[in-house]
PDB file of C-alpha atoms in Angstrom:
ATOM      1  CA  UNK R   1     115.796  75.430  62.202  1.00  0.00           C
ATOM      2  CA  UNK R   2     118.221  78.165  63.712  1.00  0.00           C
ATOM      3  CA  UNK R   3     116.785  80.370  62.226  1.00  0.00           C
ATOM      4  CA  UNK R   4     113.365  79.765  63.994  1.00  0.00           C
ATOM      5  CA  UNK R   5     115.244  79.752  66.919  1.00  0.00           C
ATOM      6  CA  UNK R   6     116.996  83.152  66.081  1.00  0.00           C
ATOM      7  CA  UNK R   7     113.568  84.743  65.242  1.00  0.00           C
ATOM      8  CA  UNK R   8     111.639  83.239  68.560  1.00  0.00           C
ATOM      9  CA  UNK R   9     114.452  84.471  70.517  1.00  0.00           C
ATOM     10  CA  UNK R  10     114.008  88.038  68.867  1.00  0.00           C
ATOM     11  CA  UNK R  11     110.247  87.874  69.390  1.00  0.00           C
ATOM     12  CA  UNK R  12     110.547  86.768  73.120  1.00  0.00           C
ATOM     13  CA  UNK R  13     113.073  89.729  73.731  1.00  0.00           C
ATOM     14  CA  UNK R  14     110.607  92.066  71.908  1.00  0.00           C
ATOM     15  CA  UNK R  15     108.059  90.832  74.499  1.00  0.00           C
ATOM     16  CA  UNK R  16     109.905  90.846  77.336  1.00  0.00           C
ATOM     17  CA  UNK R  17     110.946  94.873  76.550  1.00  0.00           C
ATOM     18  CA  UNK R  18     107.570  95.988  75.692  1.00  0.00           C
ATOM     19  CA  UNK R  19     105.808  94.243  79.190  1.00  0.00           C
ATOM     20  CA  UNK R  20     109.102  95.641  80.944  1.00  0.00           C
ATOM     21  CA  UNK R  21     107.809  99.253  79.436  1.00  0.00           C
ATOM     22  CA  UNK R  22     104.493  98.978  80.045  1.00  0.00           C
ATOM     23  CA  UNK R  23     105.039  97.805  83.682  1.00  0.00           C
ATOM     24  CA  UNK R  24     107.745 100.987  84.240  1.00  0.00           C
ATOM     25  CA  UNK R  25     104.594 103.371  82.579  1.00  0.00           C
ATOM     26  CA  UNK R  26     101.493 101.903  84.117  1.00  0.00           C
ATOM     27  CA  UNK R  27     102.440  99.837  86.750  1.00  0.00           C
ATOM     28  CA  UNK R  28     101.836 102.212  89.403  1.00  0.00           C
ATOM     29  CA  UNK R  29      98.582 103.038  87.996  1.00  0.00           C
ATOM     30  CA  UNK R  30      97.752  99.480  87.752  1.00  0.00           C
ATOM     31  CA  UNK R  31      99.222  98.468  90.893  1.00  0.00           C
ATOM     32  CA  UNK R  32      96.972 100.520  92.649  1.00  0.00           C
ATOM     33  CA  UNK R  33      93.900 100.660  91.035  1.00  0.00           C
ATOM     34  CA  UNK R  34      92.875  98.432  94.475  1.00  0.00           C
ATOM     35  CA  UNK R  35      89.027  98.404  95.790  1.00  0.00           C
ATOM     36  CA  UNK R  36      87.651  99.701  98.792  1.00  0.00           C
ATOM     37  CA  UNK R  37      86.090  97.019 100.602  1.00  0.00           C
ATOM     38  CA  UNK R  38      85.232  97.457 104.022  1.00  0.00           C
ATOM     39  CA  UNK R  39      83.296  94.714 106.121  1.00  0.00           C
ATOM     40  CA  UNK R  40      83.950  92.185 108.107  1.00  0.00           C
ATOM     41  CA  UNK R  41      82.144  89.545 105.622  1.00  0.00           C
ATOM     42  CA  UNK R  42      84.683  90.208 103.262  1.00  0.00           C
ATOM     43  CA  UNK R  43      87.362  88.367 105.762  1.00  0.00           C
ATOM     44  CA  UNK R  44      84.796  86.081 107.543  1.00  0.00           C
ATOM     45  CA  UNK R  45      83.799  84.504 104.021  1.00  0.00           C
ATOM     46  CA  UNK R  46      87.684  85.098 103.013  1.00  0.00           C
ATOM     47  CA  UNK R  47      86.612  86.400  99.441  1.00  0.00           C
ATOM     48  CA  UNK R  48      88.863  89.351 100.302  1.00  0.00           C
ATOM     49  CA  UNK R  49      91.644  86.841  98.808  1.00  0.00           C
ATOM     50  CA  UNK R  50      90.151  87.621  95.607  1.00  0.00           C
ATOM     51  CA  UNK R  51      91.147  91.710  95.411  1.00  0.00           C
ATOM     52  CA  UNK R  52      93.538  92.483  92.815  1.00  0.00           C
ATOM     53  CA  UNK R  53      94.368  90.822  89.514  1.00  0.00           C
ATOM     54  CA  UNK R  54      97.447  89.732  87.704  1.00  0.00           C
ATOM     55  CA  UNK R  55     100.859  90.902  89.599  1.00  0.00           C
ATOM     56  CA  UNK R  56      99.133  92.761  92.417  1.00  0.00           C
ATOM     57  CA  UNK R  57      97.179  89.902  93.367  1.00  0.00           C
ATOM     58  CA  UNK R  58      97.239  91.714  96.915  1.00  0.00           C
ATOM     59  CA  UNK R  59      94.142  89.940  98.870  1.00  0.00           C
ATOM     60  CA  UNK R  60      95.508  86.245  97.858  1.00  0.00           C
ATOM     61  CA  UNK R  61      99.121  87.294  99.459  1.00  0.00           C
ATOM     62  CA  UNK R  62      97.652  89.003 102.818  1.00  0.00           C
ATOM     63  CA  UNK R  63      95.209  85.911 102.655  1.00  0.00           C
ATOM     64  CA  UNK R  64      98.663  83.725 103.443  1.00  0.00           C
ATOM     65  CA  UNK R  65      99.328  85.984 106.642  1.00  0.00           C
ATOM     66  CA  UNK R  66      96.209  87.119 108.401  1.00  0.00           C
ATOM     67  CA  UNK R  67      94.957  84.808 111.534  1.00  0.00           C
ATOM     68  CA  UNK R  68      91.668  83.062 110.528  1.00  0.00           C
ATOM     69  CA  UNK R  69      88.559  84.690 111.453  1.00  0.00           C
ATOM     70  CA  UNK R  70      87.865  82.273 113.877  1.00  0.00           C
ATOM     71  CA  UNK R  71      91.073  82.940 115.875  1.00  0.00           C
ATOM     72  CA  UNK R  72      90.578  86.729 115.863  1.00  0.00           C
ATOM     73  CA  UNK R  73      86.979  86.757 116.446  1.00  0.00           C
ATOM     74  CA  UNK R  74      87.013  84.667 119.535  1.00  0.00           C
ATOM     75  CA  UNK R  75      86.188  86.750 122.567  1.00  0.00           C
ATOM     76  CA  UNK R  76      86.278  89.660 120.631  1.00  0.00           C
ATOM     77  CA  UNK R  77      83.772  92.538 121.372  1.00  0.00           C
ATOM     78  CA  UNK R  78      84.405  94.086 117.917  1.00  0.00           C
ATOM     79  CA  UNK R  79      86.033  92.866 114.760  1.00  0.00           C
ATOM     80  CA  UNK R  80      86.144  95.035 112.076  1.00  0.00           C
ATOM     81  CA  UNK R  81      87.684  94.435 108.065  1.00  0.00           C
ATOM     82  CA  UNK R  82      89.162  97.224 105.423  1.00  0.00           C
ATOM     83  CA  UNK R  83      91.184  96.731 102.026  1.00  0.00           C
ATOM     84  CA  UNK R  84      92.322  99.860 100.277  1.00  0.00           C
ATOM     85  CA  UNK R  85      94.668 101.396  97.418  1.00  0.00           C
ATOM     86  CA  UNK R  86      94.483 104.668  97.857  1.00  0.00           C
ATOM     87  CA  UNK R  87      96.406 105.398  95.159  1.00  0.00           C
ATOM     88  CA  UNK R  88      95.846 109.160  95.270  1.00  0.00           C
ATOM     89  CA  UNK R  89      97.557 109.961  98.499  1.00  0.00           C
ATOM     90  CA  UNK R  90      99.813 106.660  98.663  1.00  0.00           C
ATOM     91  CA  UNK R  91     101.651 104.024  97.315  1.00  0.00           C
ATOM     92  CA  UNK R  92     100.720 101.540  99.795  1.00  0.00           C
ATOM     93  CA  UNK R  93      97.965  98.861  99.466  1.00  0.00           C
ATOM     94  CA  UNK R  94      95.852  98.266 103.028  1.00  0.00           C
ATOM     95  CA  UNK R  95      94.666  94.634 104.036  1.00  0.00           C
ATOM     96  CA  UNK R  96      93.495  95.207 107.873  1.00  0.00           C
ATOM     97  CA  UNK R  97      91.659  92.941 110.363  1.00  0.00           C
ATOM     98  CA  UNK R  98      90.776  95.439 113.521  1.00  0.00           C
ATOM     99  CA  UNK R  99      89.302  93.736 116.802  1.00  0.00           C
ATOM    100  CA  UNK R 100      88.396  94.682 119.936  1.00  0.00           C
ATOM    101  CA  UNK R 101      88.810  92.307 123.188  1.00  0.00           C
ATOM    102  CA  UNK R 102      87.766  92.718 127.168  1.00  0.00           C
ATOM    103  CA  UNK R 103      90.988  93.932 128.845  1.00  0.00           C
ATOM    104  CA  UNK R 104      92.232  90.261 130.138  1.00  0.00           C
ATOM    105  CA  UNK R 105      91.308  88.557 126.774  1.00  0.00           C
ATOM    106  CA  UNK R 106      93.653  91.689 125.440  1.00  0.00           C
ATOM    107  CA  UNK R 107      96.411  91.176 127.540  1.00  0.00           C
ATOM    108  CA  UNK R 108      96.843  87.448 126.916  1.00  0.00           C
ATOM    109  CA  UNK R 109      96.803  88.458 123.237  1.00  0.00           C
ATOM    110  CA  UNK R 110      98.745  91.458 123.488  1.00  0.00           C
ATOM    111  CA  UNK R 111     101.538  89.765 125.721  1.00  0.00           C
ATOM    112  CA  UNK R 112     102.036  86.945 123.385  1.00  0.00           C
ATOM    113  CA  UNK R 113     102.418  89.094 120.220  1.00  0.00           C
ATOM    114  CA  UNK R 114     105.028  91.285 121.986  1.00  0.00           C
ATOM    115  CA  UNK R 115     107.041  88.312 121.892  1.00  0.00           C
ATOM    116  CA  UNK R 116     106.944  87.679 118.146  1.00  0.00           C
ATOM    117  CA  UNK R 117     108.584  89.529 115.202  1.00  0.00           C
ATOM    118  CA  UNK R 118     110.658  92.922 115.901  1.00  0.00           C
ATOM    119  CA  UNK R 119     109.395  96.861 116.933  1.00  0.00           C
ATOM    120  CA  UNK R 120     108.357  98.627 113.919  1.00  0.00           C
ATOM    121  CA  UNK R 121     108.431 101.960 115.339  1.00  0.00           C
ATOM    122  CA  UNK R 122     106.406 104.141 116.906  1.00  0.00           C
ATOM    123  CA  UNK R 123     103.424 105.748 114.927  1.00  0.00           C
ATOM    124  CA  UNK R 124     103.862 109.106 115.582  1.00  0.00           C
ATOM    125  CA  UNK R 125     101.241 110.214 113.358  1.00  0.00           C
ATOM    126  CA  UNK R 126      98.627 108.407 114.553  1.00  0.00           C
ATOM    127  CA  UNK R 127      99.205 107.302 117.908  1.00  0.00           C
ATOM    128  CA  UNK R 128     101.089 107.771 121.262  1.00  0.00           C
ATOM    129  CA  UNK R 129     103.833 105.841 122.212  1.00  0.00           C
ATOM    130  CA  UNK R 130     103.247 104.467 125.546  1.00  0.00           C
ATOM    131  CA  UNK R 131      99.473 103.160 124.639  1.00  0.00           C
ATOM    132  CA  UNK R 132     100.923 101.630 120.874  1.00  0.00           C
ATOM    133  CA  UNK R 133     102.660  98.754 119.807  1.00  0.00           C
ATOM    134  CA  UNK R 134     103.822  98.037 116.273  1.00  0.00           C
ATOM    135  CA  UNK R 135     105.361  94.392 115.636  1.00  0.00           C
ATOM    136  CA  UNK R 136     107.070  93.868 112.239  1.00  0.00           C
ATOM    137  CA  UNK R 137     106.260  89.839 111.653  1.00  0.00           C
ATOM    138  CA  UNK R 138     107.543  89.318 108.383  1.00  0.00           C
ATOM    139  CA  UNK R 139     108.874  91.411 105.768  1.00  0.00           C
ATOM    140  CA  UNK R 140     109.602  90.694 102.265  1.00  0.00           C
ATOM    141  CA  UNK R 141     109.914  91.720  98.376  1.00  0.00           C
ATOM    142  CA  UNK R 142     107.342  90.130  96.288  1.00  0.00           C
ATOM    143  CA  UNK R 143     107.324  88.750  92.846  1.00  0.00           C
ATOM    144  CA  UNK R 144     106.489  92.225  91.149  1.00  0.00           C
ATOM    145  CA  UNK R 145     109.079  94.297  93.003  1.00  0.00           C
ATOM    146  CA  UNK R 146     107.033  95.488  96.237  1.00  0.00           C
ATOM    147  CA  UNK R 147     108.071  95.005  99.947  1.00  0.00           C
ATOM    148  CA  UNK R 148     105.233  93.289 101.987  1.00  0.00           C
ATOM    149  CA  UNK R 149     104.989  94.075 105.377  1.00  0.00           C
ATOM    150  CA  UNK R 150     103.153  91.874 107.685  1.00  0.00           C
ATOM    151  CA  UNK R 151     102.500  94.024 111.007  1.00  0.00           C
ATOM    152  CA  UNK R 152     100.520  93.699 114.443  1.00  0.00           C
ATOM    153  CA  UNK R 153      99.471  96.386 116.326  1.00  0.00           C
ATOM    154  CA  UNK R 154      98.624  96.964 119.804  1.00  0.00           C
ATOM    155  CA  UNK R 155      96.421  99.451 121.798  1.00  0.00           C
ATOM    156  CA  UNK R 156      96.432  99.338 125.852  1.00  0.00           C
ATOM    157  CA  UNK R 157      93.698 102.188 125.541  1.00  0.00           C
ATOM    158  CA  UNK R 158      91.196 100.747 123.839  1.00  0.00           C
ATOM    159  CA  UNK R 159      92.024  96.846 124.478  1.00  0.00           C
ATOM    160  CA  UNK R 160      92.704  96.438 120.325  1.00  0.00           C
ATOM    161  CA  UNK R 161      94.723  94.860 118.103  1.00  0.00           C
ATOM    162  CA  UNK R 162      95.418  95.301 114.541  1.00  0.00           C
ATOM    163  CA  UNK R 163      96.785  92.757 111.908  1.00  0.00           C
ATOM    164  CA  UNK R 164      97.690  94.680 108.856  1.00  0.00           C
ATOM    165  CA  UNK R 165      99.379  92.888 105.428  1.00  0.00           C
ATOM    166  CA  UNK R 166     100.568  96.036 103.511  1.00  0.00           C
ATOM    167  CA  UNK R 167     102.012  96.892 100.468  1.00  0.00           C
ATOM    168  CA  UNK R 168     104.352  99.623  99.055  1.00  0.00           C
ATOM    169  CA  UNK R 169     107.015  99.876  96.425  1.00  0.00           C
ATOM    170  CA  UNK R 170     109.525 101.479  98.855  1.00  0.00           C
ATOM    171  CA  UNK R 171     111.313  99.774 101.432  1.00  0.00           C
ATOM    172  CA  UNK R 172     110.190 101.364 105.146  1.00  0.00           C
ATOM    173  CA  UNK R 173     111.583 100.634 108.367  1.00  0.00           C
ATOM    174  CA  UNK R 174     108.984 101.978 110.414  1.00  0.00           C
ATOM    175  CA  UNK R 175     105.130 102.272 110.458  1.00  0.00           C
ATOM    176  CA  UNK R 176     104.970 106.331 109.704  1.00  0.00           C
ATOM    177  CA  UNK R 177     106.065 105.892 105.942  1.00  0.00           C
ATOM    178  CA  UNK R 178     103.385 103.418 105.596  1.00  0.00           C
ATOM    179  CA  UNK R 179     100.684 104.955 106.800  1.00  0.00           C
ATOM    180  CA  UNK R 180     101.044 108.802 107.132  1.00  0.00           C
ATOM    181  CA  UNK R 181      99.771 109.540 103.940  1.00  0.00           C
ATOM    182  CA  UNK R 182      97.206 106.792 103.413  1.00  0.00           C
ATOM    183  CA  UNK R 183      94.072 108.905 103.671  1.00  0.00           C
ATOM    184  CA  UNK R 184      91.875 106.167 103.760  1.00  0.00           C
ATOM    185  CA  UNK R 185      93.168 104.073 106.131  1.00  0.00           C
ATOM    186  CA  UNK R 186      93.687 106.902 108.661  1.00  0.00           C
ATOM    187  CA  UNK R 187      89.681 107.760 108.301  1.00  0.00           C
ATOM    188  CA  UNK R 188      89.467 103.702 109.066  1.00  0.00           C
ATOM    189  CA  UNK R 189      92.094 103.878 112.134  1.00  0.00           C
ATOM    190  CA  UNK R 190      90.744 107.281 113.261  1.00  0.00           C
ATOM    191  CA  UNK R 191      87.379 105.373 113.673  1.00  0.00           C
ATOM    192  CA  UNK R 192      87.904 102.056 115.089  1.00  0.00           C
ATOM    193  CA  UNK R 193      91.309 103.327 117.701  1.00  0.00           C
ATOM    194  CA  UNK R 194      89.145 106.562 118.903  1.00  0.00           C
ATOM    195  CA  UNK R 195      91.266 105.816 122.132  1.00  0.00           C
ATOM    196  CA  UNK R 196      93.811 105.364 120.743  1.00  0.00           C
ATOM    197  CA  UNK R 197      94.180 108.608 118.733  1.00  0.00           C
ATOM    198  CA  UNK R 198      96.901 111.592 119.896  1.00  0.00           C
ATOM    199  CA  UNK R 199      95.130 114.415 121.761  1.00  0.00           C
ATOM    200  CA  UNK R 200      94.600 117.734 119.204  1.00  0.00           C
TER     201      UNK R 200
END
């Protein structure tokens, strides 16, 4: 009987070292082998929640933090949807719910989420800092070693707001490290904030 016990213990150890390898070698490869989905289906019918597999189950998390469709959509003019890993340019993984609102409808909205969470930061990158507000809601490490970041953004210029759940496997304390490199998610931003975009 101990001796069983001796060899299951060896065998679980032998498991636990070779996923711990694997994960170290591939993990980043894994972790960001994301889709590209853009649409607004994708978050009206919420099958968004089903991007990602195993540890980077990434849709099902941001699923837990986006507003409902129904809260965002209402009174909107525009409501646009993107997921991305762009794992080329970035570590960080992209769940983002855009929307557009007349200017009073944006105000109310805008006003109220000023009063939630904590400034992330201004976005130097990709956007000017008296027309652009960045609200950290919720931050935390996940079961596979990332930081989520749970952020809403504001834009006085164009009457938008953006709810973003994003990924990356450094801690940040601002928005520019998580989305100056991120390719793909600055082609989405460039189109949907054109007002909101710093002068060339």
């Amino acid at each position: 009987m101990k001796k069983r016990v001796k060899v299951l213990i060896i065998v679980l150890s032998v498991i636990v070292v070779l996923f711990a390898v694997f994960w170290g070698v591939f993990g980043d490869f894994i972790k960001h082998m994301q889709p590209y989905r853009r649409g607004v289906e994708y978050y009206s019918d919420g099958s968004y929640s089903k991007f990602g597999f195993g540890f980077t189950r990434y849709g099902k998390i941001a699923s837990k933090y986006l507003p409902k469709y129904e809260d965002v959509s209402k009174n909107a003019t525009d409501v646009e949807f993107v997921y991305c890993g762009d794992g080329i340019y970035s570590k960080t993984v992209f769940t983002v719910v855009a929307a557009k609102y007349d200017a009073q409808t944006y105000i109310s909205k805008r006003d109220e989420i000023l009063k939630t969470g904590s400034d992330f930061g201004v976005d130097g990158f990709i956007g000017e800092t008296e027309t652009r507000y960045h609200r950290l809601i919720e931050k935390k490490q996940i079961h596979n070693g990332d930081y989520m970041y749970y952020v809403v953004s504001c834009c006085d210029k164009d009457n938008s707001i953006m709810y973003y759940v994003l990924f990356d496997a450094i801690e940040r304390s601002d928005m520019v490290g998580l989305s100056m490199y991120n390719h793909t998610f600055y082609n989405f931003y460039r189109e949907f904030h054109v007002e909101c975009m710093p002068a060339n």
